[in-house]
Amino acid sequence: MEAGSLMMEVSKNKKINKTPKINMKKYILSIAVVSLFYTKTEACAWSDPDYDYFNLFTQSIIKDKSYLPFLHNYSDRFYTNYKPSQIPNENIESWKKFFGNQLSYTETDYLVNKISMADLNDLKKGNPNNQLLKKLGTGFYAKYREAIDYLIEAKYLEPYMKINYVESPDSFYYRENESDKDATQLDYNKTISALTSLYAAAKNPEIKQRYGYQLVRFNHYTRNFDAALEAFKKYVQPISLKGAPYYMALDQLAGAQRGLEMGTEANWNFFQVFMNSKSRKESSFVSMKLSDTASFNNIMKRAGTNEEKNMAYFLLGYEDFTNPIPMMEKMYDIDPDSEILKVMAARSINELERNYLPTYYYASKDSNSTSAKKDTTAEKPVVKKKELSFWQKIVLFFKNLFGGKKSDKTNDKSEQSNDDLFANPDRIPTYVKNNSYYYSQNENQKNFLDDLEKFTAKTKEKSKDEYWQIADAYLKFLKKDYEKSSEILADIKTSNPEYLEEIKRMKVLNDIVSQPKIDADYEDHLMKDYADYFVEKPPVKKDSSEINEYDYYGEVPSTKDFLKDVLANRYFLQGEDGKSYLMNNKLSDLQYNPNSSLVKSVEEFYRKPNKTQFEQQIIAKNLDAVGNIDAFFANIYGDRAMRSADFDKAKSYYQKALNFSGIPRDNYEKYNPETGKYEKLVYNGENYDGYNGISSLVFGHNVWESYQSPEAQSMKAEDFTAFPFIKPKMNKLELADALIQLKKIGNGKDTKAANANQLIGNLLYNTSILGYYRELFVMDIDNSNGGKYDFWNTKRENPYQYYYKNFTYTTFIEPDNFDLAINYYKKAYDLSGDREQKARVLFQMASAEQGKYYQYEAKNQANIDYADPKWSEKNDAHEKQMGDLKNQKYRTYFAQLKSQYSNTETARELLGSCTYFDYFMKR
């Protein structure tokens, strides 16, 4: 037969057509079900667990690249961060050797896999047209006649070498534009006859065995499983060769045995393929179906050689990875220098990295991070500090004696000693519990760093591979024993380029991470020796083979990103909050959490003279465009003064903010209900821009609580006739001036004074977290819901524990002081002689008091574990306790309103607009 397409006995020989296209409706349902097993919630619902940590130890430096798919990851069934070409194909290597190594690996692959059947027939006829075949010459066919004839037959068969797939009517998948060819479409008897004839005619044992492989595969794919077993015994086994063709045939034999439900035999043969092939490890592993202990035990019982036993332990350790050390010990006892032991070590280190090097350290439970949901209790590290040399001690003595360049000192943190800084439990990297992606991992998670370190320490003494020295040095780095890690790295002698690259990176890591304090001198060192890790460069263009069309997650977190986080952490611990903030954020991001103490630190850095080169190029580049920077800072300070009811101070700041160009929302789009479209935000002089466009209704009271309704519907104006300085539209300077005048009038003793105090109380309440105009003094453009309007759930002053990364995920605005509004309302109540006004003021006081309760409630959550069998009972008890407390301490003004003013018109109106007040009045 002259035509033949077996072209890809080369790769995955058990084909079931192509990867099916997916029915999206069913796919979404499947994803929803799978998501129930995850406990980790990210800002993005489609987060990838392999992007949630810094992978600083390169797993792929293992020498045997055939094990690359078995490195550690969570996103896919197998590790995929490598090029397929890195895994050699033993079939191509076998053909290359067969052709006397006169072809390169690439040329051999082209000949076997890509050259058409027609081109080979032309060669056979003595008229080659293909460039490679011309190069080989017509004598090539004469020399390798049997091989070329075999490849022609192979290329003829290949399109049909798929098993007949019978799809269930309820299948989740559908297929289109796929070849409908399969093995059953060939004439069975003719094909078997042709292959047996070719087998008999072949003289070369390897070619003969390849025809045997074809017979086994064809019977397998036509579901003649018994015939496949017989073909293996008759045509493959008798030839005493155990190269690529043998294991390709064994792979097919195991598939036929699976079809005959000979599970134990199938597993053993797939195990042999896994152990002896390079390019078929992944497919044979899947085919083994090692789903229970019995399957492993059967393989272990049959394992006769140390190599087989070692491989069986590897498979068992690969499937159960909660604590890999016991299985690695067994493998060590067999062969401490085996490649698969290095694979296990790489996987183990990677698992530890996910806990020691997360891309974001969540604040502990006692922090006030409103977005943190994890239990991320950090273990207090035992730090082995880098010992200073005698010369370094002398230099440090004179630097302390005479001074020198110093970084900013923003508070007492800057006076900490090196020992204090090293001992800080929040110094990263540090082990964080419950940071893994899957719930099962959280349940069984163990910090096995100490055990793994002991294991690598003894293995490096037995093995000649420098891999174990590198691994040991890296584990010392994770344990913060930087000095010992550096010593190990300095002693390694290797020419392996992948090892050298890892060693180079680790030396940088040890240097930077071990530095007690980042001062100006060290910043100079960073720019001199490690600028490549900090200076941004234009993105490198990738060739088409490296571009992933479906790369939803961007670049994998890099060493550069990790070092940036380390410096942000160091500045944070040193008290240089402004620099820490700017390592991970832009100046404009302050609008999302305008905490005045942080803003002050950022401003101090902005105004700092004589910045170091590092500060200028790396940190100051994040001082992005916010219009007039001085006005930007002044506006934030003025807002804080307003929230503190310091109107004179606010006015002084707002005078400096006249050139404020608007809250920087360059890419912000807002839904326009009139057009039904999202439109880019444009400050037109009429809408609120963070400084201008404030309605006089800010002095009014809400008719009902509806933040998204127009202000004319939600708010009602008070009588402003006595206060002509209150304009219909004001900027913040005019607003502050109006408040100063109201405060002065409020010092009187008459009705006008009562009204003035009520208006001030209204403004303070309306601009609080509960008010309709809550956006005015927190650098927001509207009152739509968001983190700024969450109540803090901590008693700490700063919710950030490690750095200011993911700044917008956490609420960091000073809480409202509702007593300020209540105090002005009290003045109004005491001065007023109008019962209706008193009723209104009491209701406003009750609303502000409610805010105080919400603040208390947020800081006193039940925090009962859902797994607690008495969760419901304990939760009910907590709710009752909080309810009793609320009625005892935070219902003062509601009770007074009910007992003294229930017969007023104001009270009756409130019954219709406030559901809770209606409920309270009927109790």
mmCIF file of N, CA and C in Angstrom, residues 636-697:
data_model
loop_
_atom_site.group_PDB
_atom_site.id
_atom_site.type_symbol
_atom_site.label_atom_id
_atom_site.label_comp_id
_atom_site.label_asym_id
_atom_site.label_seq_id
_atom_site.Cartn_x
_atom_site.Cartn_y
_atom_site.Cartn_z
ATOM 1 N N ILE A 636 -8.045 67.511 50.580
ATOM 2 C CA ILE A 636 -8.200 66.362 51.480
ATOM 3 C C ILE A 636 -8.132 66.823 52.935
ATOM 4 N N TYR A 637 -7.177 67.710 53.255
ATOM 5 C CA TYR A 637 -7.065 68.204 54.625
ATOM 6 C C TYR A 637 -8.301 69.010 55.023
ATOM 7 N N GLY A 638 -8.794 69.780 54.082
ATOM 8 C CA GLY A 638 -10.004 70.552 54.368
ATOM 9 C C GLY A 638 -11.188 69.642 54.654
ATOM 10 N N ASP A 639 -11.312 68.559 53.896
ATOM 11 C CA ASP A 639 -12.399 67.610 54.128
ATOM 12 C C ASP A 639 -12.318 67.001 55.521
ATOM 13 N N ARG A 640 -11.093 66.643 55.929
ATOM 14 C CA ARG A 640 -10.931 66.056 57.254
ATOM 15 C C ARG A 640 -11.323 67.054 58.333
ATOM 16 N N ALA A 641 -10.962 68.299 58.151
ATOM 17 C CA ALA A 641 -11.328 69.334 59.120
ATOM 18 C C ALA A 641 -12.842 69.497 59.182
ATOM 19 N N MET A 642 -13.505 69.421 58.046
ATOM 20 C CA MET A 642 -14.969 69.527 58.030
ATOM 21 C C MET A 642 -15.603 68.373 58.797
ATOM 22 N N ARG A 643 -15.076 67.162 58.593
ATOM 23 C CA ARG A 643 -15.640 66.002 59.292
ATOM 24 C C ARG A 643 -15.371 66.074 60.789
ATOM 25 N N SER A 644 -14.366 66.879 61.156
ATOM 26 C CA SER A 644 -14.058 67.082 62.576
ATOM 27 C C SER A 644 -14.752 68.319 63.128
ATOM 28 N N ALA A 645 -15.579 68.972 62.304
ATOM 29 C CA ALA A 645 -16.317 70.187 62.681
ATOM 30 C C ALA A 645 -15.392 71.347 63.017
ATOM 31 N N ASP A 646 -14.173 71.326 62.434
ATOM 32 C CA ASP A 646 -13.241 72.442 62.609
ATOM 33 C C ASP A 646 -13.350 73.307 61.353
ATOM 34 N N PHE A 647 -14.364 74.152 61.317
ATOM 35 C CA PHE A 647 -14.717 74.870 60.096
ATOM 36 C C PHE A 647 -13.701 75.959 59.736
ATOM 37 N N ASP A 648 -13.100 76.574 60.728
ATOM 38 C CA ASP A 648 -12.083 77.595 60.448
ATOM 39 C C ASP A 648 -10.861 76.961 59.778
ATOM 40 N N LYS A 649 -10.455 75.825 60.310
ATOM 41 C CA LYS A 649 -9.316 75.123 59.730
ATOM 42 C C LYS A 649 -9.640 74.651 58.313
ATOM 43 N N ALA A 650 -10.872 74.170 58.145
ATOM 44 C CA ALA A 650 -11.297 73.713 56.823
ATOM 45 C C ALA A 650 -11.232 74.870 55.824
ATOM 46 N N LYS A 651 -11.691 76.034 56.246
ATOM 47 C CA LYS A 651 -11.684 77.189 55.355
ATOM 48 C C LYS A 651 -10.268 77.549 54.925
ATOM 49 N N SER A 652 -9.336 77.456 55.876
ATOM 50 C CA SER A 652 -7.955 77.817 55.538
ATOM 51 C C SER A 652 -7.383 76.865 54.491
ATOM 52 N N TYR A 653 -7.735 75.594 54.577
ATOM 53 C CA TYR A 653 -7.277 74.629 53.579
ATOM 54 C C TYR A 653 -7.985 74.827 52.241
ATOM 55 N N TYR A 654 -9.284 75.054 52.298
ATOM 56 C CA TYR A 654 -10.042 75.218 51.051
ATOM 57 C C TYR A 654 -9.605 76.459 50.274
ATOM 58 N N GLN A 655 -9.103 77.451 50.992
ATOM 59 C CA GLN A 655 -8.566 78.626 50.300
ATOM 60 C C GLN A 655 -7.347 78.252 49.446
ATOM 61 N N LYS A 656 -6.619 77.234 49.917
ATOM 62 C CA LYS A 656 -5.449 76.756 49.163
ATOM 63 C C LYS A 656 -5.837 75.767 48.070
ATOM 64 N N ALA A 657 -7.116 75.379 48.061
ATOM 65 C CA ALA A 657 -7.567 74.362 47.106
ATOM 66 C C ALA A 657 -8.396 74.960 45.973
ATOM 67 N N LEU A 658 -8.336 76.270 45.812
ATOM 68 C CA LEU A 658 -9.152 76.912 44.770
ATOM 69 C C LEU A 658 -8.816 76.395 43.379
ATOM 70 N N ASN A 659 -7.585 75.948 43.191
ATOM 71 C CA ASN A 659 -7.167 75.442 41.873
ATOM 72 C C ASN A 659 -7.365 73.934 41.729
ATOM 73 N N PHE A 660 -8.125 73.349 42.646
ATOM 74 C CA PHE A 660 -8.410 71.924 42.563
ATOM 75 C C PHE A 660 -9.150 71.642 41.255
ATOM 76 N N SER A 661 -8.632 70.695 40.490
ATOM 77 C CA SER A 661 -9.181 70.462 39.146
ATOM 78 C C SER A 661 -10.188 69.328 39.082
ATOM 79 N N GLY A 662 -10.584 68.816 40.220
ATOM 80 C CA GLY A 662 -11.576 67.750 40.234
ATOM 81 C C GLY A 662 -10.970 66.435 40.675
ATOM 82 N N ILE A 663 -11.791 65.602 41.271
ATOM 83 C CA ILE A 663 -11.329 64.269 41.669
ATOM 84 C C ILE A 663 -10.858 63.542 40.415
ATOM 85 N N PRO A 664 -9.626 63.038 40.403
ATOM 86 C CA PRO A 664 -9.074 62.451 39.160
ATOM 87 C C PRO A 664 -9.720 61.114 38.799
ATOM 88 N N ARG A 665 -10.717 61.188 37.963
ATOM 89 C CA ARG A 665 -11.395 59.969 37.483
ATOM 90 C C ARG A 665 -11.363 59.959 35.954
ATOM 91 N N ASP A 666 -10.188 59.907 35.390
ATOM 92 C CA ASP A 666 -10.026 60.040 33.941
ATOM 93 C C ASP A 666 -10.764 58.959 33.163
ATOM 94 N N ASN A 667 -10.793 57.746 33.696
ATOM 95 C CA ASN A 667 -11.394 56.640 32.961
ATOM 96 C C ASN A 667 -12.732 56.202 33.552
ATOM 97 N N TYR A 668 -13.308 57.082 34.343
ATOM 98 C CA TYR A 668 -14.552 56.718 35.029
ATOM 99 C C TYR A 668 -15.753 56.923 34.113
ATOM 100 N N GLU A 669 -16.632 55.940 34.087
ATOM 101 C CA GLU A 669 -17.878 56.053 33.325
ATOM 102 C C GLU A 669 -19.053 55.880 34.268
ATOM 103 N N LYS A 670 -20.093 56.654 34.017
ATOM 104 C CA LYS A 670 -21.264 56.615 34.873
ATOM 105 C C LYS A 670 -22.507 56.387 34.031
ATOM 106 N N TYR A 671 -23.421 55.605 34.577
ATOM 107 C CA TYR A 671 -24.637 55.277 33.837
ATOM 108 C C TYR A 671 -25.561 56.480 33.791
ATOM 109 N N ASN A 672 -26.036 56.784 32.581
ATOM 110 C CA ASN A 672 -26.981 57.879 32.381
ATOM 111 C C ASN A 672 -28.352 57.277 32.116
ATOM 112 N N PRO A 673 -29.278 57.378 33.070
ATOM 113 C CA PRO A 673 -30.597 56.762 32.885
ATOM 114 C C PRO A 673 -31.387 57.371 31.733
ATOM 115 N N GLU A 674 -31.040 58.608 31.358
ATOM 116 C CA GLU A 674 -31.774 59.261 30.269
ATOM 117 C C GLU A 674 -31.393 58.682 28.912
ATOM 118 N N THR A 675 -30.110 58.349 28.747
ATOM 119 C CA THR A 675 -29.662 57.792 27.470
ATOM 120 C C THR A 675 -29.555 56.271 27.498
ATOM 121 N N GLY A 676 -29.556 55.705 28.724
ATOM 122 C CA GLY A 676 -29.405 54.258 28.848
ATOM 123 C C GLY A 676 -28.006 53.784 28.552
ATOM 124 N N LYS A 677 -27.011 54.681 28.623
ATOM 125 C CA LYS A 677 -25.635 54.325 28.299
ATOM 126 C C LYS A 677 -24.690 54.749 29.429
ATOM 127 N N TYR A 678 -23.525 54.092 29.451
ATOM 128 C CA TYR A 678 -22.466 54.536 30.343
ATOM 129 C C TYR A 678 -21.657 55.615 29.625
ATOM 130 N N GLU A 679 -21.492 56.727 30.286
ATOM 131 C CA GLU A 679 -20.830 57.865 29.661
ATOM 132 C C GLU A 679 -19.641 58.314 30.510
ATOM 133 N N LYS A 680 -18.613 58.786 29.840
ATOM 134 C CA LYS A 680 -17.427 59.246 30.542
ATOM 135 C C LYS A 680 -17.760 60.460 31.402
ATOM 136 N N LEU A 681 -17.234 60.444 32.613
ATOM 137 C CA LEU A 681 -17.479 61.548 33.539
ATOM 138 C C LEU A 681 -16.764 62.807 33.068
ATOM 139 N N VAL A 682 -17.511 63.869 32.946
ATOM 140 C CA VAL A 682 -16.951 65.164 32.561
ATOM 141 C C VAL A 682 -17.427 66.198 33.574
ATOM 142 N N TYR A 683 -16.471 66.918 34.160
ATOM 143 C CA TYR A 683 -16.844 67.991 35.077
ATOM 144 C C TYR A 683 -17.215 69.227 34.256
ATOM 145 N N ASN A 684 -18.489 69.592 34.322
ATOM 146 C CA ASN A 684 -18.985 70.665 33.453
ATOM 147 C C ASN A 684 -19.307 71.956 34.199
ATOM 148 N N GLY A 685 -18.941 72.032 35.473
ATOM 149 C CA GLY A 685 -19.236 73.232 36.247
ATOM 150 C C GLY A 685 -20.556 73.153 36.983
ATOM 151 N N GLU A 686 -21.395 72.198 36.612
ATOM 152 C CA GLU A 686 -22.691 72.031 37.266
ATOM 153 C C GLU A 686 -22.663 70.847 38.236
ATOM 154 N N ASN A 687 -22.024 69.761 37.826
ATOM 155 C CA ASN A 687 -21.982 68.573 38.684
ATOM 156 C C ASN A 687 -20.885 68.702 39.737
ATOM 157 N N TYR A 688 -20.994 67.886 40.763
ATOM 158 C CA TYR A 688 -20.028 67.914 41.856
ATOM 159 C C TYR A 688 -18.707 67.316 41.408
ATOM 160 N N ASP A 689 -17.597 68.011 41.637
ATOM 161 C CA ASP A 689 -16.282 67.549 41.181
ATOM 162 C C ASP A 689 -15.305 67.324 42.316
ATOM 163 N N GLY A 690 -15.816 67.324 43.550
ATOM 164 C CA GLY A 690 -14.935 67.168 44.703
ATOM 165 C C GLY A 690 -14.682 68.483 45.413
ATOM 166 N N TYR A 691 -15.044 69.594 44.757
ATOM 167 C CA TYR A 691 -14.849 70.916 45.357
ATOM 168 C C TYR A 691 -16.020 71.846 45.057
ATOM 169 N N ASN A 692 -16.496 71.808 43.844
ATOM 170 C CA ASN A 692 -17.583 72.693 43.408
ATOM 171 C C ASN A 692 -18.895 71.923 43.243
ATOM 172 N N GLY A 693 -19.995 72.683 43.251
ATOM 173 C CA GLY A 693 -21.280 72.085 42.911
ATOM 174 C C GLY A 693 -21.998 71.428 44.060
ATOM 175 N N ILE A 694 -21.938 72.028 45.266
ATOM 176 C CA ILE A 694 -22.596 71.453 46.444
ATOM 177 C C ILE A 694 -23.953 72.125 46.638
ATOM 178 N N SER A 695 -25.002 71.330 46.751
ATOM 179 C CA SER A 695 -26.368 71.852 46.905
ATOM 180 C C SER A 695 -26.624 72.314 48.334
ATOM 181 N N SER A 696 -27.460 73.316 48.457
ATOM 182 C CA SER A 696 -27.838 73.797 49.786
ATOM 183 C C SER A 696 -28.663 72.765 50.543
ATOM 184 N N LEU A 697 -29.165 71.744 49.830
ATOM 185 C CA LEU A 697 -29.916 70.683 50.498
ATOM 186 C C LEU A 697 -29.051 69.890 51.465
#
